[in-house]
PDB file of C-alpha atoms and ligand atoms in Angstrom:
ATOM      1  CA  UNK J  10       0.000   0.000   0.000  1.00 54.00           C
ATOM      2  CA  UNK J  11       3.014   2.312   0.755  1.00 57.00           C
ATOM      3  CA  UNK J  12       4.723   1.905  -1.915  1.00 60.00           C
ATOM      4  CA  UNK J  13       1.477   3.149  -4.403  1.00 62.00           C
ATOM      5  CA  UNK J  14       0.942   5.961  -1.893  1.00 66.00           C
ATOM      6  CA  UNK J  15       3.882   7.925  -1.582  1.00 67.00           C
ATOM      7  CA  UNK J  16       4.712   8.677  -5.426  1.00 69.00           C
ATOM      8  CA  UNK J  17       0.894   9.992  -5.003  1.00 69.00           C
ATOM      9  CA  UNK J  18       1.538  12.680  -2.547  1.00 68.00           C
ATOM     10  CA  UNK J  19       4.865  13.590  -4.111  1.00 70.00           C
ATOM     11  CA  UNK J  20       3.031  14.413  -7.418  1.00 70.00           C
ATOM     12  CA  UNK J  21       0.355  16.596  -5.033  1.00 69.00           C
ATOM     13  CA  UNK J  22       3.943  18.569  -3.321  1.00 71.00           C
ATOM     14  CA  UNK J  23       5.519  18.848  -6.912  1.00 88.00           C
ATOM     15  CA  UNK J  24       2.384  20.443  -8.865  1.00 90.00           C
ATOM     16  CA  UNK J  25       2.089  22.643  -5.530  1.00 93.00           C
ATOM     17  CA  UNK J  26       5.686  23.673  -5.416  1.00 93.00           C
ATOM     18  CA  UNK J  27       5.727  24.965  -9.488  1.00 95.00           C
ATOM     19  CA  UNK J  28       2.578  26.407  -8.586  1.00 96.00           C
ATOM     20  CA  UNK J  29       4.472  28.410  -5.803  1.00 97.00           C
ATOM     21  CA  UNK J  30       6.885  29.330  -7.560  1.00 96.00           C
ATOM     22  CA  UNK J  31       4.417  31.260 -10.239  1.00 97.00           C
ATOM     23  CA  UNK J  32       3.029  32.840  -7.277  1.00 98.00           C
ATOM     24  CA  UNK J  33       6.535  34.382  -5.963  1.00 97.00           C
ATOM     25  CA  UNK J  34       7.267  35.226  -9.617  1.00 97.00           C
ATOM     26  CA  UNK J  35       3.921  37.543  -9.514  1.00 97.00           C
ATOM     27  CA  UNK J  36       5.111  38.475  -5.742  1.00 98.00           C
ATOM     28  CA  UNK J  37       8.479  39.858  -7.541  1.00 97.00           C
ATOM     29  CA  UNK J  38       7.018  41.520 -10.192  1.00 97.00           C
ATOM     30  CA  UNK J  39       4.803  43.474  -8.334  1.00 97.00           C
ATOM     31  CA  UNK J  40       7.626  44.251  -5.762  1.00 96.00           C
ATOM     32  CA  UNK J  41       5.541  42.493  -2.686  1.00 97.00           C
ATOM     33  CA  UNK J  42       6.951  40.907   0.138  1.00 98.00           C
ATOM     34  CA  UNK J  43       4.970  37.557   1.070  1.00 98.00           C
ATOM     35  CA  UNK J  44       4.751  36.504   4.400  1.00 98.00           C
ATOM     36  CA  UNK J  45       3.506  33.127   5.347  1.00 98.00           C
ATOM     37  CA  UNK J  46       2.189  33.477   9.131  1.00 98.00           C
ATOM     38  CA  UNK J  47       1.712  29.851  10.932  1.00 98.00           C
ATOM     39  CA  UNK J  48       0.826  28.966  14.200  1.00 98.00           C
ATOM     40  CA  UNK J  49      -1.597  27.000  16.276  1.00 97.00           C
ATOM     41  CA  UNK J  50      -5.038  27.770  16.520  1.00 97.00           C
ATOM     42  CA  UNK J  51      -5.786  31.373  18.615  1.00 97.00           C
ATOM     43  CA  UNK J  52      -1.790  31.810  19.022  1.00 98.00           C
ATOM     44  CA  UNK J  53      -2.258  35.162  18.166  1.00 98.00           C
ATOM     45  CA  UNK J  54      -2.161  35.305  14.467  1.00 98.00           C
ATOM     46  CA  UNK J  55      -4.661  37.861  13.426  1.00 98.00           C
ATOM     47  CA  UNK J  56      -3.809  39.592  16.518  1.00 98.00           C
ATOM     48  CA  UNK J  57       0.085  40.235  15.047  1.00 98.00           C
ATOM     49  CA  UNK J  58      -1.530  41.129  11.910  1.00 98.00           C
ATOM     50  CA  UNK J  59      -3.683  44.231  13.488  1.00 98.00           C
ATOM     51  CA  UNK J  60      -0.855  44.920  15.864  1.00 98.00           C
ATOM     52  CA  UNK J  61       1.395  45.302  12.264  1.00 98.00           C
ATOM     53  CA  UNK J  62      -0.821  47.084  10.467  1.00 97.00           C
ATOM     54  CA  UNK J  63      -1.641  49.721  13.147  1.00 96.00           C
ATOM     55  CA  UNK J  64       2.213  50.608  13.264  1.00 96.00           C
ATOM     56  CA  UNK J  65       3.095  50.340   9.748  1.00 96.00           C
ATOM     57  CA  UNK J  66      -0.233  51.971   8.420  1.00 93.00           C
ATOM     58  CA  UNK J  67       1.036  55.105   7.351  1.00 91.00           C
ATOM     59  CA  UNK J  68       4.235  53.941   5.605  1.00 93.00           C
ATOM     60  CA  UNK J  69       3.277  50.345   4.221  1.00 96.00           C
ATOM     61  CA  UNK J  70       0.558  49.054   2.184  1.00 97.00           C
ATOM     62  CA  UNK J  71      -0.565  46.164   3.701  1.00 98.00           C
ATOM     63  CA  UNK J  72      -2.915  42.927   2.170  1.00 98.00           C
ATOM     64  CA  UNK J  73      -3.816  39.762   4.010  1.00 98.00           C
ATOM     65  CA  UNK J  74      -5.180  36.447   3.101  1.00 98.00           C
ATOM     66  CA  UNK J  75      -7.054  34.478   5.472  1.00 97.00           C
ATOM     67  CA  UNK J  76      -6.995  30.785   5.643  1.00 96.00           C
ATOM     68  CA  UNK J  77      -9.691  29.068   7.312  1.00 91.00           C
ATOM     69  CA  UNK J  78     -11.618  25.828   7.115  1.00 91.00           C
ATOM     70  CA  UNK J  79     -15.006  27.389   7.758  1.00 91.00           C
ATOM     71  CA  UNK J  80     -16.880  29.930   5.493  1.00 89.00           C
ATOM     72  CA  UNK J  81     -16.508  32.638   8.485  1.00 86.00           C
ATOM     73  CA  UNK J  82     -14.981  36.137   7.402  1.00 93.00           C
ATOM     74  CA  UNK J  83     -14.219  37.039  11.429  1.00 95.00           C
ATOM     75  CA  UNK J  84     -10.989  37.337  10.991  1.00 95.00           C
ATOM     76  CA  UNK J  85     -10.613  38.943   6.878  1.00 96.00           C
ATOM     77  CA  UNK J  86     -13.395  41.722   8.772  1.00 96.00           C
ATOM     78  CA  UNK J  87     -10.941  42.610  11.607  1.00 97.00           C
ATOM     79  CA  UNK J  88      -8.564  43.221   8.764  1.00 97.00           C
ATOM     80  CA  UNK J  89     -10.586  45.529   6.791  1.00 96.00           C
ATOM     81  CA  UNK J  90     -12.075  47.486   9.784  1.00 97.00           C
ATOM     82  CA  UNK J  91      -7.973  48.121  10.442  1.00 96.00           C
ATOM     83  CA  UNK J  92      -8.701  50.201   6.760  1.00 95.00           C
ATOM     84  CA  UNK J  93      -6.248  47.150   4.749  1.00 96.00           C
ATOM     85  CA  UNK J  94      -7.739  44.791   1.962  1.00 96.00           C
ATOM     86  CA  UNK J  95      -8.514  41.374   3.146  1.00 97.00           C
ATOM     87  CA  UNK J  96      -9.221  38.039   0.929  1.00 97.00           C
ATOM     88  CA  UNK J  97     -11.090  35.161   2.926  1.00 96.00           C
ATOM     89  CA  UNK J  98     -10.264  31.209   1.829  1.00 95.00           C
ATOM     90  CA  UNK J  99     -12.447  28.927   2.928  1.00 93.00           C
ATOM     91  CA  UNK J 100     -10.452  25.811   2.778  1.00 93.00           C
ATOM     92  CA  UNK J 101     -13.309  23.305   3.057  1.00 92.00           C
ATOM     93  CA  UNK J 102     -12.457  21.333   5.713  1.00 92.00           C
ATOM     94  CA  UNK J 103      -8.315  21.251   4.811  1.00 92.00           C
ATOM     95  CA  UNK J 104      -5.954  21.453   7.686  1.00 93.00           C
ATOM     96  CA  UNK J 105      -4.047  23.834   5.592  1.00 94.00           C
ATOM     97  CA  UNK J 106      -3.452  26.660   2.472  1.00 96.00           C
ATOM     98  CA  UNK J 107      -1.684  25.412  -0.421  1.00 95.00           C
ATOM     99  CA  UNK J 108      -0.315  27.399  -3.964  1.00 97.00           C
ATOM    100  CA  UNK J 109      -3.602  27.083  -5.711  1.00 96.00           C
ATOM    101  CA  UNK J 110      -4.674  28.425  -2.519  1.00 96.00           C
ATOM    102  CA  UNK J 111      -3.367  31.315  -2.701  1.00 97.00           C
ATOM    103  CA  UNK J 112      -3.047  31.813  -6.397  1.00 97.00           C
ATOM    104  CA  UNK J 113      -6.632  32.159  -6.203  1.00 96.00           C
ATOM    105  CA  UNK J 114      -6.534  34.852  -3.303  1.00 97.00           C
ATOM    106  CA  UNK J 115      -3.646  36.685  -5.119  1.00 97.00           C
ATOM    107  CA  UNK J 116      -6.657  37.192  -8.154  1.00 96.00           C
ATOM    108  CA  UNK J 117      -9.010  39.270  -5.471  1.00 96.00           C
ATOM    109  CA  UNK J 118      -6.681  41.452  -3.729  1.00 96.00           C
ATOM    110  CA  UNK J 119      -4.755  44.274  -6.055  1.00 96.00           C
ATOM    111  CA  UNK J 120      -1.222  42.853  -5.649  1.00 96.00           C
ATOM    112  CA  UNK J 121       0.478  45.559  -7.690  1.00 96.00           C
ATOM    113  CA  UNK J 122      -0.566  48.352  -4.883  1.00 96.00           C
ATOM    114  CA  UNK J 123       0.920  46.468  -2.315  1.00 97.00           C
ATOM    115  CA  UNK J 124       4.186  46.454  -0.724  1.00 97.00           C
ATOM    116  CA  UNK J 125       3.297  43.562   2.304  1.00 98.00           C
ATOM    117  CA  UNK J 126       0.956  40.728   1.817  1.00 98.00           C
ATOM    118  CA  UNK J 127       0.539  38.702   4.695  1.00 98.00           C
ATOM    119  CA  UNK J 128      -0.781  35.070   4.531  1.00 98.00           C
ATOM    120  CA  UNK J 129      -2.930  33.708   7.697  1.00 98.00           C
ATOM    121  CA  UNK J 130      -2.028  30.058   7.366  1.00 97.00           C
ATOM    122  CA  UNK J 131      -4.757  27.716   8.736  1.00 97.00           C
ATOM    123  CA  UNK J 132      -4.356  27.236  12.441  1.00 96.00           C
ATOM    124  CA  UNK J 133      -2.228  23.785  13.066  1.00 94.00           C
ATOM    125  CA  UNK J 134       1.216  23.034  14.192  1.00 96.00           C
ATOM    126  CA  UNK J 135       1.569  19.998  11.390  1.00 95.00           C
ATOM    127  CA  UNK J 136      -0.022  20.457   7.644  1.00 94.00           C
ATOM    128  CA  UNK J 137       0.970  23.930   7.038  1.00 94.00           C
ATOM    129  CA  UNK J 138       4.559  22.820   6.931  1.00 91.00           C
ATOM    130  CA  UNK J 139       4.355  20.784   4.322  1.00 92.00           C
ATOM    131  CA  UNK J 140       3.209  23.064   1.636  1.00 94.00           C
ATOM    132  CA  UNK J 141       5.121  25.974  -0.452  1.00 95.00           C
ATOM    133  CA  UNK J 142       2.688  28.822  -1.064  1.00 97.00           C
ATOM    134  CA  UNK J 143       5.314  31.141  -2.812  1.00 97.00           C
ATOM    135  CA  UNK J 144       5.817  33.651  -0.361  1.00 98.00           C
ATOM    136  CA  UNK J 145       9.027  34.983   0.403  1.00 97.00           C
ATOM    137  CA  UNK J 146       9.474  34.070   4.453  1.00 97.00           C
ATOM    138  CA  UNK J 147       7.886  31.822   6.954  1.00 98.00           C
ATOM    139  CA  UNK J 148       7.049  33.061  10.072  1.00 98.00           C
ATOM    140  CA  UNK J 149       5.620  31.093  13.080  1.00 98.00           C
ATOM    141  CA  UNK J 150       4.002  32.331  16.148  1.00 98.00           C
ATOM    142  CA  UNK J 151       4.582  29.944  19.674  1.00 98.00           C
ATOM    143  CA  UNK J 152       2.537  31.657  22.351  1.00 98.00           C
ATOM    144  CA  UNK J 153       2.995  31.181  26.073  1.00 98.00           C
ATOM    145  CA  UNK J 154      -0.220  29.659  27.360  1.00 98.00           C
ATOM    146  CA  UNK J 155       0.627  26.847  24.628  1.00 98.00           C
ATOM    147  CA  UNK J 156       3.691  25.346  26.549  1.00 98.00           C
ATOM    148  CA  UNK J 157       7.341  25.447  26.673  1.00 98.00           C
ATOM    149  CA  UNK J 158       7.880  21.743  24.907  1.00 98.00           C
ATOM    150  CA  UNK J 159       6.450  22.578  21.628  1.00 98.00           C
ATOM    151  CA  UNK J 160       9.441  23.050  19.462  1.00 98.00           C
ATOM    152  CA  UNK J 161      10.052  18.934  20.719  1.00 98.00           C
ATOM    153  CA  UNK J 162       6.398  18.117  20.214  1.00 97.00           C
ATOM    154  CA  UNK J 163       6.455  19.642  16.463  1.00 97.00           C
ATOM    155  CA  UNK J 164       9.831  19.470  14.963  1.00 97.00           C
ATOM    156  CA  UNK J 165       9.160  20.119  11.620  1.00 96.00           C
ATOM    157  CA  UNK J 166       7.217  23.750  11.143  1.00 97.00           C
ATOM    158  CA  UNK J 167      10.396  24.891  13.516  1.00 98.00           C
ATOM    159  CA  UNK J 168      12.790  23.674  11.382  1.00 97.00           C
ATOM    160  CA  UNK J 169      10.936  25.198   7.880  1.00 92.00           C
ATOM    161  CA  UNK J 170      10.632  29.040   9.862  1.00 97.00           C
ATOM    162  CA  UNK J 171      12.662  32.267   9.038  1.00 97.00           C
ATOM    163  CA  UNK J 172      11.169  34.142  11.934  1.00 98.00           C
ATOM    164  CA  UNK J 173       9.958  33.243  15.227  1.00 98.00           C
ATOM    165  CA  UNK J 174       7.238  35.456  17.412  1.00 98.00           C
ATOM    166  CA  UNK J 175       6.691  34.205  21.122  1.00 98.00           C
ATOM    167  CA  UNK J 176       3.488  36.011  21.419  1.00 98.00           C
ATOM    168  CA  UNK J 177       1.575  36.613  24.663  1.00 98.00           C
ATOM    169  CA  UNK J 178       4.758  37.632  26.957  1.00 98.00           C
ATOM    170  CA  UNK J 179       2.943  39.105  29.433  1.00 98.00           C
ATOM    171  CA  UNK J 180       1.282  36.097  30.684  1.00 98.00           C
ATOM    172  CA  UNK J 181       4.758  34.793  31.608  1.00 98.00           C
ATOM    173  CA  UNK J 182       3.818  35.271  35.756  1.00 98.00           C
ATOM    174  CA  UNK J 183       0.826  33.427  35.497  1.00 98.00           C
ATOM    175  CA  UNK J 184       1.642  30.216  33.334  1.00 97.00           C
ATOM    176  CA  UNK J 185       4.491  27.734  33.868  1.00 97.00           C
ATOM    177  CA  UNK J 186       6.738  28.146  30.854  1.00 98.00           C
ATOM    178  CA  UNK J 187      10.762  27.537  31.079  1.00 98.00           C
ATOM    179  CA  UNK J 188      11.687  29.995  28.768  1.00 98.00           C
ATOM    180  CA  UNK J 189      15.270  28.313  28.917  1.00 98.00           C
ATOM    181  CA  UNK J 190      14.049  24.888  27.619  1.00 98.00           C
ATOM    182  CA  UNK J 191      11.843  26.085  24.944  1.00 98.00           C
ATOM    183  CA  UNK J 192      14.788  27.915  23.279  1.00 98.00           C
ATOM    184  CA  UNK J 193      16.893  25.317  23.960  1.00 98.00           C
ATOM    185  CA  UNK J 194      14.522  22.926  21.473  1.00 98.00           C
ATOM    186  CA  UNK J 195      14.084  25.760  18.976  1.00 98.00           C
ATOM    187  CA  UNK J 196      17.775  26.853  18.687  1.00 98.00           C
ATOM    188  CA  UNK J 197      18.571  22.593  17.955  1.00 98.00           C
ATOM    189  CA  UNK J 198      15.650  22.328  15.473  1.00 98.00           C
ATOM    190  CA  UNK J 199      16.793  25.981  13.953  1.00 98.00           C
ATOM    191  CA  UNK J 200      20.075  26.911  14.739  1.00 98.00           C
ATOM    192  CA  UNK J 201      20.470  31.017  14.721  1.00 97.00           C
ATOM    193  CA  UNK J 202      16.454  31.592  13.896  1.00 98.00           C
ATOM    194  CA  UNK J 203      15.585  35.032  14.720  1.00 98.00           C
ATOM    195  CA  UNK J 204      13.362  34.843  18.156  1.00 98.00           C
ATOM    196  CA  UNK J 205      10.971  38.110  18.322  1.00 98.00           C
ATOM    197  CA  UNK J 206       9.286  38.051  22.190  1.00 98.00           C
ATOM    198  CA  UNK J 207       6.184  40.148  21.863  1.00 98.00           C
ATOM    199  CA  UNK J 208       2.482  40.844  23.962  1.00 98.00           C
ATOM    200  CA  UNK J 209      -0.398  41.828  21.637  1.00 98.00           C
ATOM    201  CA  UNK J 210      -2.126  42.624  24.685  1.00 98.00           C
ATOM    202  CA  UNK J 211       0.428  45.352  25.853  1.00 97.00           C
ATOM    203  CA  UNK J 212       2.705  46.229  22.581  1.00 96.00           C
ATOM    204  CA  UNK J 213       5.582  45.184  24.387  1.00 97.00           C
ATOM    205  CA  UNK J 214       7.952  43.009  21.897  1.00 97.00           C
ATOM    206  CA  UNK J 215       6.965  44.740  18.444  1.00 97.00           C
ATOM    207  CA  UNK J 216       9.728  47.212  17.735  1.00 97.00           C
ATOM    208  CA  UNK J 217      12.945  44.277  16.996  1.00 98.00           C
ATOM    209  CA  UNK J 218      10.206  42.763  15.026  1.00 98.00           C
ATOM    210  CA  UNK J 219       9.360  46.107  13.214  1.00 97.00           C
ATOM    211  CA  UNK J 220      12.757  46.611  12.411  1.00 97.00           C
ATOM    212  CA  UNK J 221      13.099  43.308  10.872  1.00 97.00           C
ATOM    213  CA  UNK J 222      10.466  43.478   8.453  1.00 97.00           C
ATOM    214  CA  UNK J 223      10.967  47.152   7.364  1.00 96.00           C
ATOM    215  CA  UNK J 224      14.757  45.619   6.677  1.00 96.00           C
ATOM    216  CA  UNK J 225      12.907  43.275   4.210  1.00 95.00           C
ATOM    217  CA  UNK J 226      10.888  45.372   2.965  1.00 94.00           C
ATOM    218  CA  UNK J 227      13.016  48.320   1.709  1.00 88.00           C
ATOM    219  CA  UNK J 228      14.910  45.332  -0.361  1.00 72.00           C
ATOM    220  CA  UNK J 229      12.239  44.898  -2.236  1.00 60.00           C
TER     221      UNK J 229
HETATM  222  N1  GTP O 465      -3.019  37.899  27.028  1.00 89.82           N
HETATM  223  C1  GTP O 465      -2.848  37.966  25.720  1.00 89.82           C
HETATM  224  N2  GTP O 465      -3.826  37.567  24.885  1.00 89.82           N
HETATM  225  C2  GTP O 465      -3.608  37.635  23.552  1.00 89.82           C
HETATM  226  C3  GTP O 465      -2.399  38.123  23.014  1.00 89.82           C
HETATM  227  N3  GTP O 465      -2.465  38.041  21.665  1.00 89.82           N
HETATM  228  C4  GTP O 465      -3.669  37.548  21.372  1.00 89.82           C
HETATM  229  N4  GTP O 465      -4.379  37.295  22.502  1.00 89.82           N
HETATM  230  C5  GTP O 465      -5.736  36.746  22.617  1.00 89.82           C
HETATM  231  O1  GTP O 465      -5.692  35.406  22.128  1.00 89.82           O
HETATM  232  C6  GTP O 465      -6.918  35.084  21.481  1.00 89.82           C
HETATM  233  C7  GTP O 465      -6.640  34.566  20.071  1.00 89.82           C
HETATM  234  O2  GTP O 465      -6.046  35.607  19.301  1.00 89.82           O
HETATM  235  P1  GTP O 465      -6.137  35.615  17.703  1.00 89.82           P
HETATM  236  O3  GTP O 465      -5.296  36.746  17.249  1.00 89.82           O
HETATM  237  O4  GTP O 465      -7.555  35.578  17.257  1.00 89.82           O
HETATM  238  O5  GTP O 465      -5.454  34.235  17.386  1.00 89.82           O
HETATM  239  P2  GTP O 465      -5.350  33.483  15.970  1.00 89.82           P
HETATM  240  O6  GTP O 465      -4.074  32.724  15.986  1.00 89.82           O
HETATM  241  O7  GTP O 465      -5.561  34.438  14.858  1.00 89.82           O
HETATM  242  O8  GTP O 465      -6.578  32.462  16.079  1.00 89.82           O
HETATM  243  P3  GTP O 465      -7.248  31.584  14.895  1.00 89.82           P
HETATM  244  O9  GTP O 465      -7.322  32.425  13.663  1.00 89.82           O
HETATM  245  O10 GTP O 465      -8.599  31.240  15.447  1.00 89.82           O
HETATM  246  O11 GTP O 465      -6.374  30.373  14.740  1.00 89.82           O
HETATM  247  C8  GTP O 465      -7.765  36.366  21.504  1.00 89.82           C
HETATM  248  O12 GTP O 465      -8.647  36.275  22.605  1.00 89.82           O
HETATM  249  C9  GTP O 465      -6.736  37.450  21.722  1.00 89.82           C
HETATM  250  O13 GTP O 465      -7.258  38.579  22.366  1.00 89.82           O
HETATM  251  C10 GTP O 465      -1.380  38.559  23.918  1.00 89.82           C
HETATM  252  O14 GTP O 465      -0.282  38.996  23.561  1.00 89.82           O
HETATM  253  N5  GTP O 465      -1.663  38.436  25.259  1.00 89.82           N
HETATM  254 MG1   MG O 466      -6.937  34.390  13.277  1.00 89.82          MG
END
């Protein structure tokens, strides 16, 4: 059974990953920087985006896709009452967003007058690691209340990441978390990975980050 399943799946990764790359080729041309944002579900993902846009909103054009498995537009509404263009995919049910995905999304939203499109990857720790979508940078969010053994638990979307945002800082006093042993895990899986600290809640965290994608951004 193995041996008629895996060539499968490798076709499904290959069509997605020269679909990717057509998407990053459209990124280029229109001189946006993609951002693919992963993390568990209610990490903080939407949160980081709002947080973004309110302090880049009067330098940076902003778009966001949302991923979701549900037809609900809660999240793509935050993004528009924060005055950016949002795109809502409804993945059906999929545990992730994929090229075609995203190639679809990249047809709603006016790529050309952006200079930042952000990507809300489907809430989940496993699937979303697995798939190109042709953005330029990966970017996970870990988040306190989660746990300090998650870069052991799930290896693989730490090993794949460019950037990593420890959201929700400022519930370090009330929840165990070593901060030690979780950076121990993510500097073995990652060696060097940048490691942005941040609180949504309080603001606290956002300027290193700030920096870091402006950096990006003006080479673009
Ligand atoms: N205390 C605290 N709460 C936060 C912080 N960031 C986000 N939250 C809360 O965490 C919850 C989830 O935040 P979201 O931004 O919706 O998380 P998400 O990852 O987009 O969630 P999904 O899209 O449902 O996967 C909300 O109740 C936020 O108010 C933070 O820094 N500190
Ligand atoms: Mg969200």
């Amino acid at each position: 059974m193995n041996t008629l399943r895996v060539p499968v799946v490798e076709k499904i990764l290959n069509a997605n990953d020269q679909l990717a790359e057509q998407n990053r080729r459209r990124l280029d041309q229109a001189g946006t920087f993609g951002i693919n944002l992963m993390a568990s579900p209610g990490a903080g993902k939407t949160s980081v985006i709002l947080q973004t846009i309110r302090r880049l909103a009067g330098s940076t054009r902003i778009g966001v896709i949302e991923g979701d498995t549900a037809p609900v537009t809660i999240d793509a509404d935050r993004v528009i009452s924060a005055g950016m263009p949002a795109v809502q995919i409804n993945t059906g049910g999929d545990c992730h967003l994929d090229a075609v995905m995203i190639a679809n999304g990249l047809n709603q939203i006016a790529v050309d007058q952006l200079d930042l499109i952000i990507v809300e990857n489907v809430g989940n720790l496993i699937c979303p690691a697995a798939f190109q979508l042709g953005t330029h940078t990966n970017v996970l969010i870990a988040s306190i209340p989660e746990g300090d053994d998650k870069p052991y638990k799930y290896p693989n979307i730490y090993r794949g990441i460019d950037v990593l945002i420890l959201n929700k800082i400022d519930l370090l006093p009330y929840v165990r978390f070593d901060m030690d042993y979780f950076r121990k895990g993510v500097e073995i899986l990652n060696p060097g990975v940048k490691v942005f600290p941040v609180s949504c809640a309080s603001g606290e965290g956002f300027d290193p980050w700030l920096d870091w994608l402006r950096a990006k951004l003006s080479k673009e």
